[in-house]
Short mmCIF file of C-alpha atoms in Angstrom, two decimals:
data_model
loop_
_atom_site.label_atom_id
_atom_site.label_comp_id
_atom_site.label_asym_id
_atom_site.label_seq_id
_atom_site.Cartn_x
_atom_site.Cartn_y
_atom_site.Cartn_z
CA MET A 1 -8.36 -23.09 -3.67
CA ALA A 2 -7.77 -22.96 -7.45
CA SER A 3 -4.78 -24.37 -9.33
CA PHE A 4 -3.06 -24.09 -12.71
CA GLN A 5 -2.17 -27.19 -14.69
CA ILE A 6 0.64 -26.27 -17.08
CA THR A 7 1.91 -28.36 -19.96
CA GLY A 8 5.50 -27.25 -20.45
CA GLY A 9 7.61 -26.96 -23.55
CA ARG A 10 5.18 -24.82 -25.56
CA LYS A 11 6.77 -21.98 -27.51
CA LEU A 12 4.73 -18.80 -27.58
CA LYS A 13 4.35 -16.40 -30.48
CA GLY A 14 2.31 -13.24 -30.70
CA GLU A 15 1.49 -9.96 -29.01
CA LEU A 16 0.76 -9.18 -25.38
CA ILE A 17 -0.74 -5.93 -24.08
CA PRO A 18 0.32 -5.20 -20.51
CA GLN A 19 -2.38 -4.44 -17.97
CA GLY A 20 -2.56 -1.20 -16.00
CA ALA A 21 -0.04 -0.91 -13.19
CA LYS A 22 -1.25 -2.68 -10.04
CA ASN A 23 0.88 -0.64 -7.66
CA GLU A 24 -0.25 2.62 -9.21
CA ALA A 25 -3.90 1.55 -9.09
CA LEU A 26 -3.90 1.01 -5.33
CA GLN A 27 -2.68 4.59 -4.78
CA ILE A 28 -4.83 6.26 -7.43
CA LEU A 29 -8.02 4.57 -6.24
CA CYS A 30 -7.48 5.70 -2.65
CA ALA A 31 -7.00 9.27 -3.89
CA VAL A 32 -10.62 9.46 -5.13
CA LEU A 33 -11.60 10.02 -1.48
CA LEU A 34 -9.90 13.43 -1.57
CA THR A 35 -12.73 15.14 -3.46
CA LYS A 36 -16.52 15.10 -3.61
CA GLU A 37 -16.38 15.62 -7.38
CA PRO A 38 -16.27 12.83 -10.01
CA VAL A 39 -12.89 11.21 -10.78
CA THR A 40 -12.55 9.11 -13.95
CA ILE A 41 -9.71 6.58 -14.16
CA HIS A 42 -8.70 4.58 -17.25
CA ASN A 43 -6.61 1.41 -17.71
CA ILE A 44 -7.51 -0.08 -14.32
CA PRO A 45 -6.36 -3.74 -14.19
CA ASN A 46 -8.99 -6.39 -13.56
CA ILE A 47 -7.15 -8.16 -10.73
CA ARG A 48 -8.12 -9.35 -7.26
CA ASP A 49 -6.37 -6.71 -5.15
CA VAL A 50 -7.70 -3.83 -7.25
CA ASN A 51 -11.23 -5.25 -7.44
CA GLN A 52 -11.26 -5.71 -3.67
CA LEU A 53 -10.27 -2.07 -3.18
CA ILE A 54 -12.98 -0.87 -5.59
CA ASP A 55 -15.47 -3.01 -3.70
CA LEU A 56 -14.31 -1.52 -0.40
CA LEU A 57 -14.69 2.04 -1.74
CA GLY A 58 -18.23 1.21 -2.83
CA ASP A 59 -19.05 -0.09 0.65
CA MET A 60 -17.75 3.21 2.10
CA GLY A 61 -20.35 5.09 0.08
CA VAL A 62 -18.33 6.04 -3.00
CA TRP A 63 -20.44 5.93 -6.16
CA VAL A 64 -18.66 3.55 -8.56
CA THR A 65 -19.68 3.45 -12.24
CA ARG A 66 -18.03 1.22 -14.82
CA ILE A 67 -17.91 3.20 -18.07
CA GLY A 68 -15.89 0.84 -20.27
CA GLU A 69 -13.22 -1.85 -20.29
CA GLY A 70 -10.83 -0.83 -17.52
CA SER A 71 -12.49 2.58 -17.04
CA TYR A 72 -14.44 3.68 -13.96
CA ARG A 73 -15.96 6.87 -12.61
CA PHE A 74 -15.83 7.42 -8.84
CA GLN A 75 -17.63 10.04 -6.79
CA ALA A 76 -16.95 10.26 -3.05
CA SER A 77 -19.62 12.89 -2.32
CA ASP A 78 -21.35 10.93 0.43
CA VAL A 79 -18.78 8.82 2.29
CA ASN A 80 -20.21 6.89 5.24
CA LEU A 81 -17.64 7.18 8.03
CA ASP A 82 -19.77 5.02 10.32
CA TYR A 83 -18.93 2.08 8.04
CA LEU A 84 -15.36 2.24 9.41
CA GLU A 85 -16.69 0.84 12.69
CA SER A 86 -18.23 -2.25 11.08
CA ASP A 87 -16.95 -5.82 11.14
CA THR A 88 -17.31 -5.96 7.35
CA TYR A 89 -14.90 -3.05 6.93
CA LYS A 90 -12.44 -4.67 9.31
CA ARG A 91 -12.53 -7.96 7.42
CA LYS A 92 -12.23 -6.45 3.94
CA ALA A 93 -9.59 -3.84 4.78
CA ALA A 94 -7.47 -6.32 6.74
CA ALA A 95 -7.37 -8.66 3.73
CA LEU A 96 -5.82 -6.01 1.49
CA ARG A 97 -2.34 -4.55 1.97
CA GLY A 98 -3.13 -1.45 -0.09
CA SER A 99 -6.02 -0.47 2.22
CA VAL A 100 -3.53 1.36 4.45
CA MET A 101 -3.39 4.11 1.80
CA LEU A 102 -7.01 4.98 2.55
CA LEU A 103 -5.71 6.71 5.68
CA GLY A 104 -3.95 9.64 3.99
CA PRO A 105 -7.03 10.80 2.03
CA MET A 106 -9.31 10.25 5.04
CA LEU A 107 -7.07 12.38 7.26
CA ALA A 108 -6.83 15.15 4.65
CA ARG A 109 -10.55 15.41 3.94
CA PHE A 110 -12.36 14.06 7.02
CA LYS A 111 -9.70 14.80 9.69
CA LYS A 112 -9.77 11.27 11.04
CA GLY A 113 -9.08 7.73 9.91
CA ARG A 114 -9.35 4.14 11.07
CA ILE A 115 -7.80 1.06 9.54
CA PRO A 116 -7.21 -2.51 10.74
CA ARG A 117 -3.73 -3.95 10.48
CA PRO A 118 -3.53 -4.83 6.76
CA GLY A 119 -2.45 -8.16 5.31
CA GLY A 120 -0.86 -8.89 1.93
CA ASP A 121 2.05 -11.01 0.73
CA LYS A 122 4.02 -13.13 3.17
CA ILE A 123 7.37 -11.70 2.09
CA GLY A 124 8.77 -10.69 5.44
CA ARG A 125 8.17 -7.76 7.73
CA ARG A 126 6.56 -4.76 6.05
CA ARG A 127 6.40 -2.16 8.77
CA LEU A 128 4.08 0.84 8.71
CA ASP A 129 6.25 3.21 10.74
CA THR A 130 6.93 5.49 7.76
CA HIS A 131 3.21 6.10 7.29
CA PHE A 132 2.44 6.95 10.89
CA LEU A 133 5.60 8.91 11.67
CA GLY A 134 4.78 11.06 8.64
CA PHE A 135 1.20 11.61 9.82
CA GLU A 136 2.47 12.56 13.28
CA LYS A 137 4.89 15.07 11.75
CA LEU A 138 1.86 16.70 10.11
CA GLY A 139 0.18 16.96 13.53
CA ALA A 140 -1.97 13.84 13.56
CA GLN A 141 -2.39 11.85 16.76
CA PHE A 142 -2.00 8.11 16.35
CA ASN A 143 -3.20 5.26 18.53
CA TYR A 144 -2.98 1.49 18.10
CA ASP A 145 -5.15 -0.54 20.42
CA ALA A 146 -4.68 -4.30 20.28
CA ASN A 147 -7.75 -4.70 22.51
CA ASP A 148 -9.84 -2.87 19.91
CA GLY A 149 -9.36 -5.64 17.40
CA GLY A 150 -5.99 -4.34 16.18
CA TYR A 151 -7.16 -1.01 14.75
CA TYR A 152 -4.94 1.94 13.89
CA GLN A 153 -6.87 5.06 14.93
CA VAL A 154 -5.68 8.48 13.75
CA ASP A 155 -7.03 11.94 14.64
CA ALA A 156 -6.02 14.73 12.28
CA SER A 157 -8.17 17.70 13.29
CA ASN A 158 -5.26 20.11 12.83
CA LEU A 159 -2.90 19.04 10.03
CA ARG A 160 -0.10 21.53 9.41
CA GLY A 161 2.67 21.49 6.85
CA THR A 162 6.17 20.74 8.07
CA TYR A 163 9.60 19.45 7.06
CA MET A 164 10.06 15.71 7.36
CA LEU A 165 12.79 13.21 6.55
CA LEU A 166 11.19 9.83 5.89
CA ASP A 167 12.95 6.99 7.70
CA GLU A 168 12.83 4.94 4.49
CA ALA A 169 11.90 5.67 0.88
CA SER A 170 8.68 3.67 1.18
CA VAL A 171 6.44 3.83 -1.90
CA THR A 172 3.17 3.38 -0.04
CA GLY A 173 4.41 5.47 2.90
CA THR A 174 5.31 8.37 0.61
CA ALA A 175 1.97 8.10 -1.20
CA ASN A 176 0.03 8.08 2.08
CA VAL A 177 1.86 11.05 3.59
CA LEU A 178 1.64 12.96 0.29
CA MET A 179 -2.14 12.51 0.12
CA ALA A 180 -2.49 13.71 3.71
CA ALA A 181 -0.24 16.73 3.06
CA VAL A 182 -2.03 18.10 -0.01
CA MET A 183 -4.78 19.60 2.17
CA ALA A 184 -2.69 20.41 5.28
CA GLU A 185 -2.30 24.05 6.21
CA GLY A 186 0.98 25.55 4.99
CA THR A 187 3.91 23.93 3.19
CA THR A 188 5.17 20.38 3.63
CA THR A 189 8.62 19.23 2.55
CA ILE A 190 9.09 15.47 2.20
CA TYR A 191 12.74 14.39 1.93
CA ASN A 192 13.86 10.83 1.14
CA ALA A 193 10.56 10.44 -0.69
CA ALA A 194 10.09 7.46 -3.00
CA CYS A 195 10.13 8.57 -6.64
CA GLU A 196 8.83 5.49 -8.50
CA PRO A 197 6.69 6.11 -11.59
CA TYR A 198 3.70 5.19 -9.40
CA LEU A 199 4.42 8.23 -7.20
CA GLN A 200 4.98 10.41 -10.23
CA GLN A 201 1.60 9.35 -11.59
CA LEU A 202 -0.11 10.00 -8.25
CA SER A 203 1.49 13.45 -8.04
CA LYS A 204 0.42 14.21 -11.61
CA MET A 205 -3.17 13.21 -10.79
CA LEU A 206 -3.23 15.21 -7.54
CA ASN A 207 -1.89 18.32 -9.31
CA SER A 208 -4.61 17.96 -11.94
CA MET A 209 -7.11 17.98 -9.04
CA GLY A 210 -5.71 21.29 -7.79
CA ALA A 211 -2.89 20.18 -5.49
CA LYS A 212 0.42 22.08 -5.56
CA ILE A 213 3.22 19.49 -5.58
CA THR A 214 6.70 20.26 -6.93
CA GLY A 215 9.82 18.12 -7.18
CA VAL A 216 7.89 15.28 -8.84
CA GLY A 217 10.28 12.52 -9.93
CA SER A 218 12.87 13.41 -7.28
CA ASN A 219 13.30 12.37 -3.64
CA LEU A 220 12.44 15.88 -2.41
CA LEU A 221 8.75 16.78 -2.68
CA THR A 222 7.34 20.17 -1.71
CA VAL A 223 3.61 20.40 -1.09
CA GLU A 224 1.75 23.67 -0.68
CA GLY A 225 -1.52 22.85 1.05
CA VAL A 226 -4.86 23.74 -0.53
CA SER A 227 -8.34 23.86 1.01
CA GLU A 228 -10.04 21.47 -1.40
CA LEU A 229 -9.49 19.38 -4.51
CA THR A 230 -11.62 18.94 -7.63
CA GLY A 231 -12.42 16.03 -9.91
CA THR A 232 -10.14 14.89 -12.73
CA GLU A 233 -9.52 12.26 -15.41
CA HIS A 234 -6.44 10.03 -15.24
CA THR A 235 -4.96 7.22 -17.34
CA MET A 236 -2.70 4.72 -15.62
CA LEU A 237 0.68 3.47 -16.85
CA PRO A 238 1.13 -0.09 -18.14
CA ASP A 239 2.40 -2.44 -15.45
CA MET A 240 6.20 -2.49 -15.59
CA ILE A 241 6.29 -5.66 -13.45
CA GLU A 242 4.14 -7.49 -15.98
CA ILE A 243 6.33 -6.19 -18.82
CA GLY A 244 9.45 -7.52 -17.08
CA SER A 245 7.68 -10.84 -16.42
CA PHE A 246 6.88 -11.21 -20.13
CA ILE A 247 10.51 -10.48 -21.09
CA GLY A 248 11.75 -13.24 -18.78
CA MET A 249 9.00 -15.59 -19.95
CA ALA A 250 9.96 -15.09 -23.60
CA ALA A 251 13.60 -15.96 -22.87
CA MET A 252 12.86 -19.03 -20.74
CA THR A 253 10.38 -20.50 -23.24
CA GLN A 254 12.42 -19.56 -26.36
CA SER A 255 9.45 -17.57 -27.61
CA GLU A 256 9.00 -14.65 -30.00
CA ILE A 257 6.84 -12.07 -28.27
CA THR A 258 5.95 -8.43 -28.88
CA ILE A 259 4.88 -6.47 -25.80
CA LYS A 260 2.71 -3.58 -26.93
CA ASN A 261 2.41 -0.01 -25.64
CA CYS A 262 5.05 -0.27 -22.92
CA GLN A 263 5.73 3.45 -22.32
CA ILE A 264 9.41 2.52 -22.45
CA PRO A 265 10.78 5.77 -20.95
CA GLN A 266 8.95 4.91 -17.71
CA LEU A 267 10.62 1.49 -17.39
CA GLY A 268 13.92 2.85 -16.07
CA ILE A 269 16.70 0.25 -15.95
CA ILE A 270 14.36 -2.76 -16.25
CA PRO A 271 15.15 -3.52 -19.94
CA GLU A 272 18.87 -3.06 -19.33
CA GLN A 273 18.87 -5.54 -16.43
CA PHE A 274 17.33 -8.20 -18.67
CA ARG A 275 19.85 -7.38 -21.40
CA ARG A 276 22.56 -8.12 -18.83
CA LEU A 277 21.16 -11.64 -18.71
CA GLY A 278 21.87 -11.88 -22.44
CA ILE A 279 18.27 -11.41 -23.57
CA GLN A 280 17.92 -9.73 -26.93
CA MET A 281 15.18 -7.18 -27.42
CA GLU A 282 14.30 -4.42 -29.84
CA PHE A 283 12.41 -1.20 -29.16
CA ARG A 284 9.95 -0.66 -31.97
CA GLY A 285 8.36 2.65 -31.19
CA ASP A 286 6.71 2.03 -27.83
CA ASP A 287 6.68 -1.77 -28.29
CA ILE A 288 9.31 -4.27 -27.11
CA PHE A 289 10.07 -7.15 -29.48
CA ILE A 290 11.82 -10.20 -27.99
CA PRO A 291 13.05 -12.69 -30.62
CA ALA A 292 13.16 -16.42 -29.94
CA GLN A 293 16.59 -17.22 -28.49
CA GLU A 294 18.06 -20.69 -28.20
CA ARG A 295 20.60 -19.46 -25.66
CA TYR A 296 21.41 -16.33 -23.66
CA GLN A 297 24.55 -15.59 -21.67
CA ILE A 298 24.79 -13.66 -18.41
CA ASP A 299 27.26 -10.77 -18.44
CA THR A 300 30.13 -10.49 -15.99
CA PHE A 301 31.51 -7.37 -14.35
CA LEU A 302 34.39 -5.65 -16.14
CA ASP A 303 36.95 -7.47 -13.98
CA GLY A 304 35.35 -10.82 -14.79
CA GLY A 305 33.53 -11.03 -11.47
CA MET A 306 30.17 -12.76 -11.15
CA MET A 307 27.23 -10.55 -12.08
CA THR A 308 25.01 -9.41 -9.19
CA VAL A 309 21.46 -8.14 -9.51
CA ALA A 310 20.18 -6.35 -6.41
CA ASP A 311 17.02 -4.42 -5.65
CA ALA A 312 17.01 -0.77 -4.60
CA PRO A 313 14.59 2.15 -4.34
CA TRP A 314 13.81 3.76 -7.68
CA PRO A 315 15.64 4.49 -9.96
CA GLY A 316 17.29 1.27 -8.82
CA PHE A 317 15.94 -2.14 -9.81
CA THR A 318 12.48 -2.91 -8.45
CA PRO A 319 12.31 -5.78 -5.93
CA ASP A 320 9.12 -7.02 -7.61
CA LEU A 321 11.18 -8.32 -10.55
CA LEU A 322 13.96 -10.12 -8.68
CA SER A 323 11.94 -13.37 -8.68
CA ILE A 324 11.58 -13.08 -12.46
CA VAL A 325 15.29 -12.40 -12.98
CA LEU A 326 16.15 -15.36 -10.77
CA VAL A 327 14.00 -17.85 -12.67
CA THR A 328 15.14 -16.47 -16.03
CA ALA A 329 18.79 -17.08 -15.05
CA VAL A 330 18.05 -20.78 -14.44
CA GLN A 331 18.43 -21.63 -18.15
CA ALA A 332 21.06 -18.99 -18.97
CA GLN A 333 24.74 -19.60 -19.59
CA GLY A 334 26.74 -18.30 -16.65
CA THR A 335 26.25 -17.59 -12.94
CA LEU A 336 24.24 -14.86 -11.24
CA LEU A 337 24.01 -13.66 -7.64
CA ILE A 338 20.56 -12.36 -6.65
CA HIS A 339 20.66 -10.00 -3.65
CA GLN A 340 17.21 -9.24 -2.24
CA LYS A 341 17.89 -6.40 0.21
CA MET A 342 14.43 -5.06 0.93
CA PHE A 343 12.48 -8.18 2.04
CA GLU A 344 13.83 -11.17 3.91
CA SER A 345 11.44 -13.93 2.79
CA ARG A 346 11.04 -13.34 -0.92
CA LEU A 347 13.57 -15.96 -1.99
CA PHE A 348 11.95 -18.82 -0.10
CA PHE A 349 10.34 -20.21 -3.27
CA VAL A 350 13.65 -21.41 -4.75
CA ASP A 351 13.24 -24.86 -3.19
CA LYS A 352 10.51 -25.52 -5.77
CA LEU A 353 12.89 -24.55 -8.59
CA ILE A 354 15.56 -26.83 -7.12
CA ASP A 355 13.03 -29.67 -7.08
CA MET A 356 12.45 -28.97 -10.79
CA GLY A 357 16.18 -29.36 -11.48
CA ALA A 358 17.51 -25.80 -11.17
CA GLN A 359 21.00 -25.28 -9.77
CA ILE A 360 20.49 -22.66 -7.07
CA ILE A 361 22.27 -22.11 -3.78
CA LEU A 362 20.21 -20.19 -1.22
CA CYS A 363 23.02 -18.46 0.64
CA ASP A 364 20.80 -16.79 3.28
CA PRO A 365 17.33 -15.16 3.39
CA HIS A 366 18.60 -12.33 1.16
CA ARG A 367 20.94 -13.97 -1.38
CA ALA A 368 20.76 -16.79 -3.89
CA THR A 369 23.35 -17.93 -6.44
CA VAL A 370 21.98 -19.29 -9.71
CA VAL A 371 24.21 -21.52 -11.85
CA GLY A 372 22.65 -21.46 -15.31
CA LEU A 373 21.84 -24.77 -16.96
CA ASN A 374 22.42 -23.34 -20.46
CA ARG A 375 19.65 -25.62 -21.83
CA GLN A 376 21.83 -28.67 -21.14
CA MET A 377 19.13 -30.06 -18.89
CA PRO A 378 15.44 -29.08 -18.97
CA LEU A 379 13.45 -28.43 -15.83
CA LYS A 380 10.89 -31.10 -15.01
CA GLY A 381 7.26 -30.54 -14.10
CA ILE A 382 6.22 -30.92 -10.44
CA ARG A 383 3.38 -29.89 -8.12
CA MET A 384 4.01 -26.74 -6.10
CA SER A 385 2.25 -23.84 -4.37
CA SER A 386 2.47 -20.10 -4.99
CA PRO A 387 3.68 -18.25 -1.85
CA ASP A 388 3.20 -14.70 -3.18
CA ILE A 389 2.31 -12.81 -6.36
CA ARG A 390 5.76 -12.49 -7.92
CA ALA A 391 7.07 -15.89 -6.87
CA GLY A 392 3.88 -17.38 -8.28
CA VAL A 393 4.57 -15.98 -11.74
CA ALA A 394 8.23 -17.05 -11.50
CA LEU A 395 7.01 -20.61 -10.85
CA LEU A 396 4.58 -20.28 -13.76
CA ILE A 397 7.45 -19.29 -16.05
CA ALA A 398 9.50 -22.25 -14.83
CA ALA A 399 6.58 -24.61 -15.43
CA MET A 400 6.03 -23.27 -18.96
CA SER A 401 9.68 -23.96 -19.79
CA ALA A 402 9.76 -27.43 -18.19
CA THR A 403 9.15 -30.86 -19.66
CA GLY A 404 5.97 -32.60 -18.61
CA THR A 405 3.08 -31.22 -16.59
CA SER A 406 3.20 -28.98 -13.53
CA ILE A 407 0.47 -27.99 -11.13
CA ILE A 408 0.63 -24.71 -9.20
CA ASP A 409 -1.72 -24.46 -6.23
CA ASN A 410 -2.87 -21.29 -4.45
CA ILE A 411 -3.06 -19.34 -7.72
CA GLU A 412 -5.25 -16.78 -5.98
CA GLN A 413 -1.90 -15.16 -5.23
CA ILE A 414 -1.15 -14.86 -8.95
CA ASP A 415 -4.66 -13.53 -9.64
CA ARG A 416 -4.01 -10.75 -7.13
CA GLY A 417 -1.50 -9.18 -9.50
CA TYR A 418 -1.95 -10.54 -13.03
CA GLN A 419 -5.10 -10.06 -15.09
CA HIS A 420 -6.48 -13.24 -16.75
CA ILE A 421 -2.90 -14.45 -17.13
CA ASP A 422 -3.90 -17.95 -18.25
CA THR A 423 -6.31 -16.73 -20.95
CA ARG A 424 -3.86 -14.20 -22.34
CA LEU A 425 -0.93 -16.63 -22.50
CA ASN A 426 -3.05 -19.44 -23.96
CA ALA A 427 -4.01 -17.07 -26.78
CA ILE A 428 -0.39 -17.01 -27.94
CA GLY A 429 0.40 -20.71 -27.56
CA ALA A 430 0.63 -21.63 -23.87
CA GLU A 431 -1.26 -24.60 -22.42
CA ILE A 432 -2.55 -23.56 -19.00
CA ILE A 433 -5.72 -25.05 -17.52
CA ARG A 434 -7.41 -23.47 -14.51
CA LEU A 435 -8.57 -26.25 -12.18
#
């Protein structure tokens, strides 16, 4: 198990280029199974979850060719379905939450699929009902056999388009059902679909492969099934979660940072939510400039009530950034209520921040009140462990702003979602040692 040793109190200055979007990558990479023709993808992040999925695709028989920094060519012309029965497949797929999105393309093209119960972050229950109810609406037959090692087995010999109302606007569920529907016979209407930029990018890629998807960017998708898809070339968006993390990091460490090539129109309300914390920023073309700020003050509601930041399906505020907002508020002036509605265990890292000196009240598994220290008292370095990807980076931000030295264990969690984060931050003034 690797660790970070962080010397706090270092002010950063310079430019950061965000990696490709992790959550988009997991969808886009699964979609290469939909065609036997070559698919070229650019701006793929070099992170653990994505690399594991690329490795899994290669084991399935997909030809994988690295053609440049962050660029790969995939060709799924000779997929080995027998590999799905192997212990190696079970082990690798079970270790990766995003592996569940292999099912949609497998059902569309090969009329059957098999996946072990996937793992991922320990952030509460993350049910898969939306995926399988959607497949069943399309005519697939689903079976889960605990005696078979916990495999989900799906037969889709006769997929037909239909109307469906998803039980929740699940990002991965929408992506999975959408990929299954593009080659189903007839027309599929997906209502209450997720509409995150990741889904918009997936739909754009699928349409460039010959799919017929309309309503992209809304919660009502219409899919006219086609018999086959062709190859394509696709460039991924920058990671909006990393961009938000860098904004919070700049504020907490009183640093002057420019985040390059952000594709700002795709960020939705993310910049505005950080502005509500009092963080100054300038849009310079497609770059975001954050000046060094000694202090920043949290807004209140118009009636003077305490500001609340809550997560919601897009275009609401993404739950992946609530941990970053929470830690950024620790040194703000004012009080903030964080309401995590979508996962019940994602706030369970705040005890580490309290040990560092933060003033936080964990009201229940979904809500935490942060009383900003307003730089009157610095956080102090401690030893802690990263419970999940986003909490891990929140703890890293806290450690960078603290006095003394901190050690963060289990940084494999951070590596799952952030590309060479220590190297990139050290290049602009941080002091992070990988142990």
